[in-house]
mmCIF file of C-alpha atoms in Angstrom:
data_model
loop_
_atom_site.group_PDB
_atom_site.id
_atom_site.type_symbol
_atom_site.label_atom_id
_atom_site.label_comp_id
_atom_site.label_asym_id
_atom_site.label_seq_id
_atom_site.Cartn_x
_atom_site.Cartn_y
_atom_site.Cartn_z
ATOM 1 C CA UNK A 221 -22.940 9.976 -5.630
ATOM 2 C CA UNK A 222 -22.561 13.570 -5.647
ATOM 3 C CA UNK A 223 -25.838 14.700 -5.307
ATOM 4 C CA UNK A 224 -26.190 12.573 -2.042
ATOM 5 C CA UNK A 225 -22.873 14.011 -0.957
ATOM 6 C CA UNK A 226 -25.408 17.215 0.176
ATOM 7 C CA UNK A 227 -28.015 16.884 2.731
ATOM 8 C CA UNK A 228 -31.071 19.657 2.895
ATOM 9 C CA UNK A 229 -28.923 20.806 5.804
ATOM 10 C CA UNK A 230 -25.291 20.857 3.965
ATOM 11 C CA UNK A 231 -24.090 18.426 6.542
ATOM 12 C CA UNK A 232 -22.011 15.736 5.600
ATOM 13 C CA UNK A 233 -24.490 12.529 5.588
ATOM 14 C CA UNK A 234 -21.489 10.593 7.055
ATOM 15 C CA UNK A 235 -21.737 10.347 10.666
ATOM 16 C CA UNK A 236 -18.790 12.101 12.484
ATOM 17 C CA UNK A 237 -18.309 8.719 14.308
ATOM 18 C CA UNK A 238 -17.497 7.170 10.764
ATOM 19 C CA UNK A 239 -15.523 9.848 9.547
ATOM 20 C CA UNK A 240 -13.090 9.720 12.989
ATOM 21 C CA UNK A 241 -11.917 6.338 11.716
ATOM 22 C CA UNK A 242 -10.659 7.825 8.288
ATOM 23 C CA UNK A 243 -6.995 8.899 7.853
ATOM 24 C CA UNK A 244 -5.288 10.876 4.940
ATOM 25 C CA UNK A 245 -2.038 10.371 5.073
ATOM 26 C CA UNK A 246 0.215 12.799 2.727
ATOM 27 C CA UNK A 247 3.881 12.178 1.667
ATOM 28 C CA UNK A 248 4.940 15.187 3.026
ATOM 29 C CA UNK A 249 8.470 15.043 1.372
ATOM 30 C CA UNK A 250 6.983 14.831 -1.971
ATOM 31 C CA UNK A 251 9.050 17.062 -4.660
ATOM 32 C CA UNK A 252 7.027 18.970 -7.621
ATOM 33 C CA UNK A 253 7.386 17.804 -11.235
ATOM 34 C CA UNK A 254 10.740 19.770 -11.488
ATOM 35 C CA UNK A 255 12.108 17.647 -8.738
ATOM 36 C CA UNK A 256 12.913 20.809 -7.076
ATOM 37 C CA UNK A 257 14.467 20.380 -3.418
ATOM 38 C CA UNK A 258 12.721 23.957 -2.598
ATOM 39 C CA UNK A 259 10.670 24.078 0.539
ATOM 40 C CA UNK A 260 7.683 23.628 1.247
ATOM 41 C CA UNK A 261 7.963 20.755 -0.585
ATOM 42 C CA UNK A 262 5.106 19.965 -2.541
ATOM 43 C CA UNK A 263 3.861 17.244 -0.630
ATOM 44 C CA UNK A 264 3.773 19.485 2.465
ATOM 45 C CA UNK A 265 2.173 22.029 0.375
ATOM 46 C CA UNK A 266 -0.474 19.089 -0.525
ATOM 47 C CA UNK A 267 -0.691 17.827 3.109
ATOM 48 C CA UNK A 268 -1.963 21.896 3.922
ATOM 49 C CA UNK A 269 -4.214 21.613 1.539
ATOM 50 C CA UNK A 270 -5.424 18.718 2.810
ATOM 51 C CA UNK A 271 -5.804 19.692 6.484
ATOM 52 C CA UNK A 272 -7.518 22.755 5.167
ATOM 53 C CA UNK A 273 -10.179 20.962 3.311
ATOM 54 C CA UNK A 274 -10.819 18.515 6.101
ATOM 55 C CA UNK A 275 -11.788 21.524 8.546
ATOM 56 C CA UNK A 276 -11.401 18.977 11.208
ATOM 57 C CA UNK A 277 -13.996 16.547 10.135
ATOM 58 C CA UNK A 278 -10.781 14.151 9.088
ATOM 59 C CA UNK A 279 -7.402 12.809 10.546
ATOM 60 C CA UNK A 280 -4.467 14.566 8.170
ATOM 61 C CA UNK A 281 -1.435 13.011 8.722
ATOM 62 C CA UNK A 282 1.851 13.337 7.083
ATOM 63 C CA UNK A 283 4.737 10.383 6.852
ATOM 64 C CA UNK A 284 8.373 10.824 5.022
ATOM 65 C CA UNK A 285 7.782 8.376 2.334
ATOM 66 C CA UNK A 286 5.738 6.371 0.825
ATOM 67 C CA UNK A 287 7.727 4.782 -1.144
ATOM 68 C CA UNK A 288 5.774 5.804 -4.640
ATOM 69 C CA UNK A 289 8.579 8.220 -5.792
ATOM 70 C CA UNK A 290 7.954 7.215 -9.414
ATOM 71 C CA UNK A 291 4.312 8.660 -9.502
ATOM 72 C CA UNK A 292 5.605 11.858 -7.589
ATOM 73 C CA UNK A 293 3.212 13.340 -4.968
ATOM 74 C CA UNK A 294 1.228 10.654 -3.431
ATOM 75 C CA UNK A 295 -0.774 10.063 -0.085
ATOM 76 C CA UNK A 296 -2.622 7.125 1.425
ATOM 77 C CA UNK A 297 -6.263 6.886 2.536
ATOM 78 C CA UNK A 298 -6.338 4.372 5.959
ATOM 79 C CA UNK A 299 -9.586 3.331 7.667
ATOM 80 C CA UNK A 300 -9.385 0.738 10.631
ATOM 81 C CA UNK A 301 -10.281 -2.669 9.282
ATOM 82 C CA UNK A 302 -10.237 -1.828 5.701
ATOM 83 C CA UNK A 303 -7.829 -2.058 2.319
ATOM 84 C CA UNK A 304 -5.294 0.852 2.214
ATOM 85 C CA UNK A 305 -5.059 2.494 -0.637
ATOM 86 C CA UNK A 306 -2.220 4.518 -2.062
ATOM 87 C CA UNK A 307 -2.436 7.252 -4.595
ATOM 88 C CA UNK A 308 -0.077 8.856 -7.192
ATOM 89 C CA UNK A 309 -0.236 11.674 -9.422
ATOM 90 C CA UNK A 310 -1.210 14.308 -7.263
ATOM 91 C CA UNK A 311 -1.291 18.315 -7.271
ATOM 92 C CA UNK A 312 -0.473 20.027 -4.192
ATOM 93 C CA UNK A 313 -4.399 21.333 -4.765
ATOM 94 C CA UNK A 314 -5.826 17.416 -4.460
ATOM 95 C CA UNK A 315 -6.651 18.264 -0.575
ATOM 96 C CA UNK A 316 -10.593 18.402 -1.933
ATOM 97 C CA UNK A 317 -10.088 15.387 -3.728
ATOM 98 C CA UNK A 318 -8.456 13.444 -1.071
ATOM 99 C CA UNK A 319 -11.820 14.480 1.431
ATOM 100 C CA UNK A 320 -14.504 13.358 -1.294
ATOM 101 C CA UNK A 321 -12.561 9.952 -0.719
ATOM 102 C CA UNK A 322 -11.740 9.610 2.441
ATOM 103 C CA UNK A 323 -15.881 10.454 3.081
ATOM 104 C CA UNK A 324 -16.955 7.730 0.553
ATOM 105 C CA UNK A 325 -14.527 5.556 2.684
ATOM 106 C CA UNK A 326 -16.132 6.705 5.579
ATOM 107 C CA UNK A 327 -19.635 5.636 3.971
ATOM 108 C CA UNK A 328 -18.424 2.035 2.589
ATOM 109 C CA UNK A 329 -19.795 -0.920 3.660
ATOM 110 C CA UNK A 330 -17.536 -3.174 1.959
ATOM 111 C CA UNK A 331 -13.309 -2.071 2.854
ATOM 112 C CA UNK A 332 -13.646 -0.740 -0.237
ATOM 113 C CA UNK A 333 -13.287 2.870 -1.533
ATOM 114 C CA UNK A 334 -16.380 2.888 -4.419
ATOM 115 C CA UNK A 335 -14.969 3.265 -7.889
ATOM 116 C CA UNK A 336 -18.570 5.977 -8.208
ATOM 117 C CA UNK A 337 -18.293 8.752 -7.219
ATOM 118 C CA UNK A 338 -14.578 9.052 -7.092
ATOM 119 C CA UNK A 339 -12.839 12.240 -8.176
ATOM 120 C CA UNK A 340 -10.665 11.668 -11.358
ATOM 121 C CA UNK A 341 -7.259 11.719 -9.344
ATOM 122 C CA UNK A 342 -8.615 8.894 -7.233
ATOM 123 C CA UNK A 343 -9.171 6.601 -10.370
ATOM 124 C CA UNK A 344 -6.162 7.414 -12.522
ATOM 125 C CA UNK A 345 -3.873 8.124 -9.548
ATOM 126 C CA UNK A 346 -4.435 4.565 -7.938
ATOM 127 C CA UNK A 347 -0.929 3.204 -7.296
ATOM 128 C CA UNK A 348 -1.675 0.293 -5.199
ATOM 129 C CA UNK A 349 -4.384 -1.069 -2.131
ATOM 130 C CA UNK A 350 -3.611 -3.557 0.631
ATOM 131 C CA UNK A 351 -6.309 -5.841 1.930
ATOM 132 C CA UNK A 352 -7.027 -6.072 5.671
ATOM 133 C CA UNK A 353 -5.168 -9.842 6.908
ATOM 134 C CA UNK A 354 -8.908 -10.699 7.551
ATOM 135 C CA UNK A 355 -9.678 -10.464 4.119
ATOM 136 C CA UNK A 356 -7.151 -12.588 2.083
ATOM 137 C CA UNK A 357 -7.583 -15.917 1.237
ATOM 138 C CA UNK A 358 -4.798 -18.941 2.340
ATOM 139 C CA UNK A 359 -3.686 -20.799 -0.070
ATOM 140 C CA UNK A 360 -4.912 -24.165 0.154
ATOM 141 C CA UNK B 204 22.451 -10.029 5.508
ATOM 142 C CA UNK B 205 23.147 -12.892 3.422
ATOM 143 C CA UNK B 206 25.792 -14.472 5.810
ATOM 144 C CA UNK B 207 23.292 -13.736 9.046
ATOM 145 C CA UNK B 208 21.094 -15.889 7.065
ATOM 146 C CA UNK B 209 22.886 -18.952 7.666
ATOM 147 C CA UNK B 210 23.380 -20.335 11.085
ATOM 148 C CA UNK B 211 25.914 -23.179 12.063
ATOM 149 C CA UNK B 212 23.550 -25.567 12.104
ATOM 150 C CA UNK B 213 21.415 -24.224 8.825
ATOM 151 C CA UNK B 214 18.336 -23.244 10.535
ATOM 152 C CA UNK B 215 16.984 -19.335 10.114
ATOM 153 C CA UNK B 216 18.445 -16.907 13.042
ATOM 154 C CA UNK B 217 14.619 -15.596 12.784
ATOM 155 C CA UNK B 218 12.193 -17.614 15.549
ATOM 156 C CA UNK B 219 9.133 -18.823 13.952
ATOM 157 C CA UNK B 220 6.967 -17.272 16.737
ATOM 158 C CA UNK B 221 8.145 -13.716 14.366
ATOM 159 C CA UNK B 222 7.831 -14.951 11.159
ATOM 160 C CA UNK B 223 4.411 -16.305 11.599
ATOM 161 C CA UNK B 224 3.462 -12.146 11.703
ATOM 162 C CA UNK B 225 4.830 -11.791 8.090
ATOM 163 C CA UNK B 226 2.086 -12.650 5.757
ATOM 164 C CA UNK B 227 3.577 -12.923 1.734
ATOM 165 C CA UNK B 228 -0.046 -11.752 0.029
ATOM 166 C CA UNK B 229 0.142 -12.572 -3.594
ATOM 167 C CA UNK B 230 -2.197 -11.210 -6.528
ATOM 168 C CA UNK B 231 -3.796 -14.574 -8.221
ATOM 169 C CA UNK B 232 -4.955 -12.942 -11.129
ATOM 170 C CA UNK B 233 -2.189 -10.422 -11.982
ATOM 171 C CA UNK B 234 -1.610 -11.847 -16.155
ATOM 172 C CA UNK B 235 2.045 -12.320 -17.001
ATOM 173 C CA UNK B 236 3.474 -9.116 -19.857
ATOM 174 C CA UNK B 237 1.700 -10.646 -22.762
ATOM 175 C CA UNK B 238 -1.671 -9.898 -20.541
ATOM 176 C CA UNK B 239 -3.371 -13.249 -21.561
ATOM 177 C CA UNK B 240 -6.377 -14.419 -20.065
ATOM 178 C CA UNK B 241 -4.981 -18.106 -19.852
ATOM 179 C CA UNK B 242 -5.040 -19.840 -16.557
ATOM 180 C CA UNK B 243 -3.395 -20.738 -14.480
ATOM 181 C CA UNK B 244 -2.619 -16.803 -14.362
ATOM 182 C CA UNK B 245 1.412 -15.447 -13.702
ATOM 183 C CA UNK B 246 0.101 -14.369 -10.752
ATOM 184 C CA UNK B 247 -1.827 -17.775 -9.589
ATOM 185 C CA UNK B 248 1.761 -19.215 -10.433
ATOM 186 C CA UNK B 249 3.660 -16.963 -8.359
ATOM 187 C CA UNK B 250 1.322 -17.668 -5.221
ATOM 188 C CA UNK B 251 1.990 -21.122 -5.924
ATOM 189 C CA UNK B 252 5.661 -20.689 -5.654
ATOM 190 C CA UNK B 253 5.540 -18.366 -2.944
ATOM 191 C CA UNK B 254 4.126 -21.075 -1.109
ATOM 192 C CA UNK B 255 6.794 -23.558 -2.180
ATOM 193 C CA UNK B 256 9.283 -21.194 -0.869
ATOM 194 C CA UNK B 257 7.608 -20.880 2.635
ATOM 195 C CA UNK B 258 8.056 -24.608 3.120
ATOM 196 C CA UNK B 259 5.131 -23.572 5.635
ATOM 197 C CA UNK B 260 7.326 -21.782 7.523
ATOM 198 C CA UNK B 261 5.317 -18.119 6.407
ATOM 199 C CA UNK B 262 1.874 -17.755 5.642
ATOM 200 C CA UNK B 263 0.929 -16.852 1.791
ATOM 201 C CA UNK B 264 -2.548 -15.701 0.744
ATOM 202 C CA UNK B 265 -3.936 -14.326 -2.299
ATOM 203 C CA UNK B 266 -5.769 -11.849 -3.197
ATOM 204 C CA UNK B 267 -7.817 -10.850 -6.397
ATOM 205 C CA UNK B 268 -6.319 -7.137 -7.001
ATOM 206 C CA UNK B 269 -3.320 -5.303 -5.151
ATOM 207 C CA UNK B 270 -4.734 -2.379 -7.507
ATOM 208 C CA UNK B 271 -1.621 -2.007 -9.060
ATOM 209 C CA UNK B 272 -1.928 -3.256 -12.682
ATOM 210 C CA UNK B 273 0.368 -0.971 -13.875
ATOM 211 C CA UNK B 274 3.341 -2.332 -12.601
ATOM 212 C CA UNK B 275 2.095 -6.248 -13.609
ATOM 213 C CA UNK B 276 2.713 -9.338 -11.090
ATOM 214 C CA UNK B 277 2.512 -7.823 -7.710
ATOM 215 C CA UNK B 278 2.573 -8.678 -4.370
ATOM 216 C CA UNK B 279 2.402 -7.042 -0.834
ATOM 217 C CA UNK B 280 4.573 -8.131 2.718
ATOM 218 C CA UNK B 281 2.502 -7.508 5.557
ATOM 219 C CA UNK B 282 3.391 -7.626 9.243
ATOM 220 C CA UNK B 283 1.162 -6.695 12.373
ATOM 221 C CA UNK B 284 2.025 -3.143 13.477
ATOM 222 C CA UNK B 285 4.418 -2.477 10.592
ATOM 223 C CA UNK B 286 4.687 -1.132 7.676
ATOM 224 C CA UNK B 287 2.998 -2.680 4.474
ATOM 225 C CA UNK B 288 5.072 -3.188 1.418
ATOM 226 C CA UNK B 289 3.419 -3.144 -2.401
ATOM 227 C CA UNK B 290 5.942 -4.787 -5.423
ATOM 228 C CA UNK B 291 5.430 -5.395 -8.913
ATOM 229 C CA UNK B 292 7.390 -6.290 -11.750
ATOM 230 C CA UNK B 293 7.564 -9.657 -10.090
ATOM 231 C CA UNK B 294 7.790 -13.074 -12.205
ATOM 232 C CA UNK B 295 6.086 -16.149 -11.772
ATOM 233 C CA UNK B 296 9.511 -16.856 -10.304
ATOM 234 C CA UNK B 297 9.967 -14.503 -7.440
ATOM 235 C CA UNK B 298 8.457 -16.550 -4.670
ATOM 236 C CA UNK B 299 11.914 -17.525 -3.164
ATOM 237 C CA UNK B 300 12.528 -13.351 -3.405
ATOM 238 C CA UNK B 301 9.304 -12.945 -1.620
ATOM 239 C CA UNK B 302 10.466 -15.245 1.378
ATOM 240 C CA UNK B 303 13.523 -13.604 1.788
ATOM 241 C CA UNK B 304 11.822 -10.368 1.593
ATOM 242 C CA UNK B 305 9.125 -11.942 4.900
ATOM 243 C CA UNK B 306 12.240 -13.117 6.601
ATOM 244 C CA UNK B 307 14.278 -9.680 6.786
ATOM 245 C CA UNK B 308 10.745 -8.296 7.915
ATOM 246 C CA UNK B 309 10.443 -10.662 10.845
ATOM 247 C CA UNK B 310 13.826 -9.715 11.881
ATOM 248 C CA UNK B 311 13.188 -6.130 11.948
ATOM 249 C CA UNK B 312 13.412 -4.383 14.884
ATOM 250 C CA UNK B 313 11.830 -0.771 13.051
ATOM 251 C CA UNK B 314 9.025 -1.720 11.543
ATOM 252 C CA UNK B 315 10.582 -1.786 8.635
ATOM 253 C CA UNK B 316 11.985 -4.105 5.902
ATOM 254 C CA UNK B 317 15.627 -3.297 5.444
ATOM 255 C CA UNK B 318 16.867 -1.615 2.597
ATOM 256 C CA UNK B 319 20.351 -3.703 2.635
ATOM 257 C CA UNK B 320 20.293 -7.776 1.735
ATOM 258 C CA UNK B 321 16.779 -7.231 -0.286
ATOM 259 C CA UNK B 322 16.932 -8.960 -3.463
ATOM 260 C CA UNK B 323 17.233 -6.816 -6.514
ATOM 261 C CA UNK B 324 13.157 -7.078 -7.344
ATOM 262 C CA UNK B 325 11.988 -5.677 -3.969
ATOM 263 C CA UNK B 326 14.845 -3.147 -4.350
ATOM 264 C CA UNK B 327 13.615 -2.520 -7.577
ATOM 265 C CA UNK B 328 9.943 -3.493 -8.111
ATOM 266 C CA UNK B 329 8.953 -1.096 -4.878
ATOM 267 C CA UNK B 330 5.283 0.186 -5.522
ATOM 268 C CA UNK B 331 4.637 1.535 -2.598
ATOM 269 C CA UNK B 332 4.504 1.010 1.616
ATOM 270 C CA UNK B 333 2.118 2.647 3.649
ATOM 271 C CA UNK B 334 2.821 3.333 8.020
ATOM 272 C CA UNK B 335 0.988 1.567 10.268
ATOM 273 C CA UNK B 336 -1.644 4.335 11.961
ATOM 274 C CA UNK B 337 1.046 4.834 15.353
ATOM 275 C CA UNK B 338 3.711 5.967 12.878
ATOM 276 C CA UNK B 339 2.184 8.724 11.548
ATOM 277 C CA UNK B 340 2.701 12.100 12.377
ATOM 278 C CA UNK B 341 -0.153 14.767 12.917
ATOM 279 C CA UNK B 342 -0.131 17.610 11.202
ATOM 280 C CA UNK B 343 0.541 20.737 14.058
#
């Protein structure tokens, strides 16, 4: 997936229109592995990052918590009308990470953040992903 | 909470009109801790319970994977325009948990499911809950 990540142009092959309905959203009251109460926190440290390697192109949001204390610095990648998915494990330096998936959201056809392609963080870090109410099945 | 929960007359304080936007979404093939293949899976069991509990009173779907397999029988509580909620560490057994859990969310008036009157396993067995998109904050 990489290689089709660059266009001839460098422009993202994910139209802009796709890439509005993307959201990272960072738990910006994250502490580091040291559990340190210093500020910036590291999840605010992590939602900079973020916003710095979105450039624009992607919503970065922050929220107090996500609830995922036990796998420290987390954030959340939303798209309208797909599964949420919440990640764990992070560095405050995953901003990069968190834009290769939020464009292969951007680019799914499915709900569904593809497994390929993913950076590392993204597969290890998953903590947990919530299907859209149009996509579960009632029990009969 | 637990005293709120029963009326003179037995029936929930909560209308049904508000808990029919609390949907109790249950991972059918979560395994139970030995991580057998056998069917029907812990987590097929627990959806089957779950519904038991409802007594039809809250809708209960399934879902093949809540993505969090490290934290073994899982389940999410959704509700339109609220947060979403991720457990695990669940039993075959926590479907009358689960309902409890839907009916403190239909109550709420935040958005959120409160903290105080949860049983012990969504106290405990929190994965993760992720803001619906008009909570979040951007970043400045």
């Amino acid at each position: 997936m990489k290689a089709d990540d660059i266009s001839p142009q460098g422009a993202s092959p994910v139209a802009s229109a796709d890439l509005s309905a993307v959201t990272i959203v960072v738990c910006a009251s994250c502490r580091d592995e040291t559990g340190s109460d210093a500020h910036p926190r590291a999840g605010a440290m992590l939602a900079a990052d973020a916003k710095a390697a979105a450039a624009g192109d992607v919503r970065v949001a922050t929220v107090e918590c996500l609830g995922n204390c036990k796998r420290r610095l987390s954030a959340a990648l939303l798209r309208d009308g797909c599964w949420s998915y919440v990640f764990g494990d992070l560095t405050p330096a995953s901003g990069a990470d968190l834009l290769v998936g939020a464009k292969l959201f951007a680019a799914s056809t499915d709900g569904l953040i593809p497994w390929r392609g993913r950076p590392d963080s993204l597969k290890r870090g998953l903590v947990a992903r919530i299907p859209p109410p149009d996509m579960l099945k009632d029990i009969a």
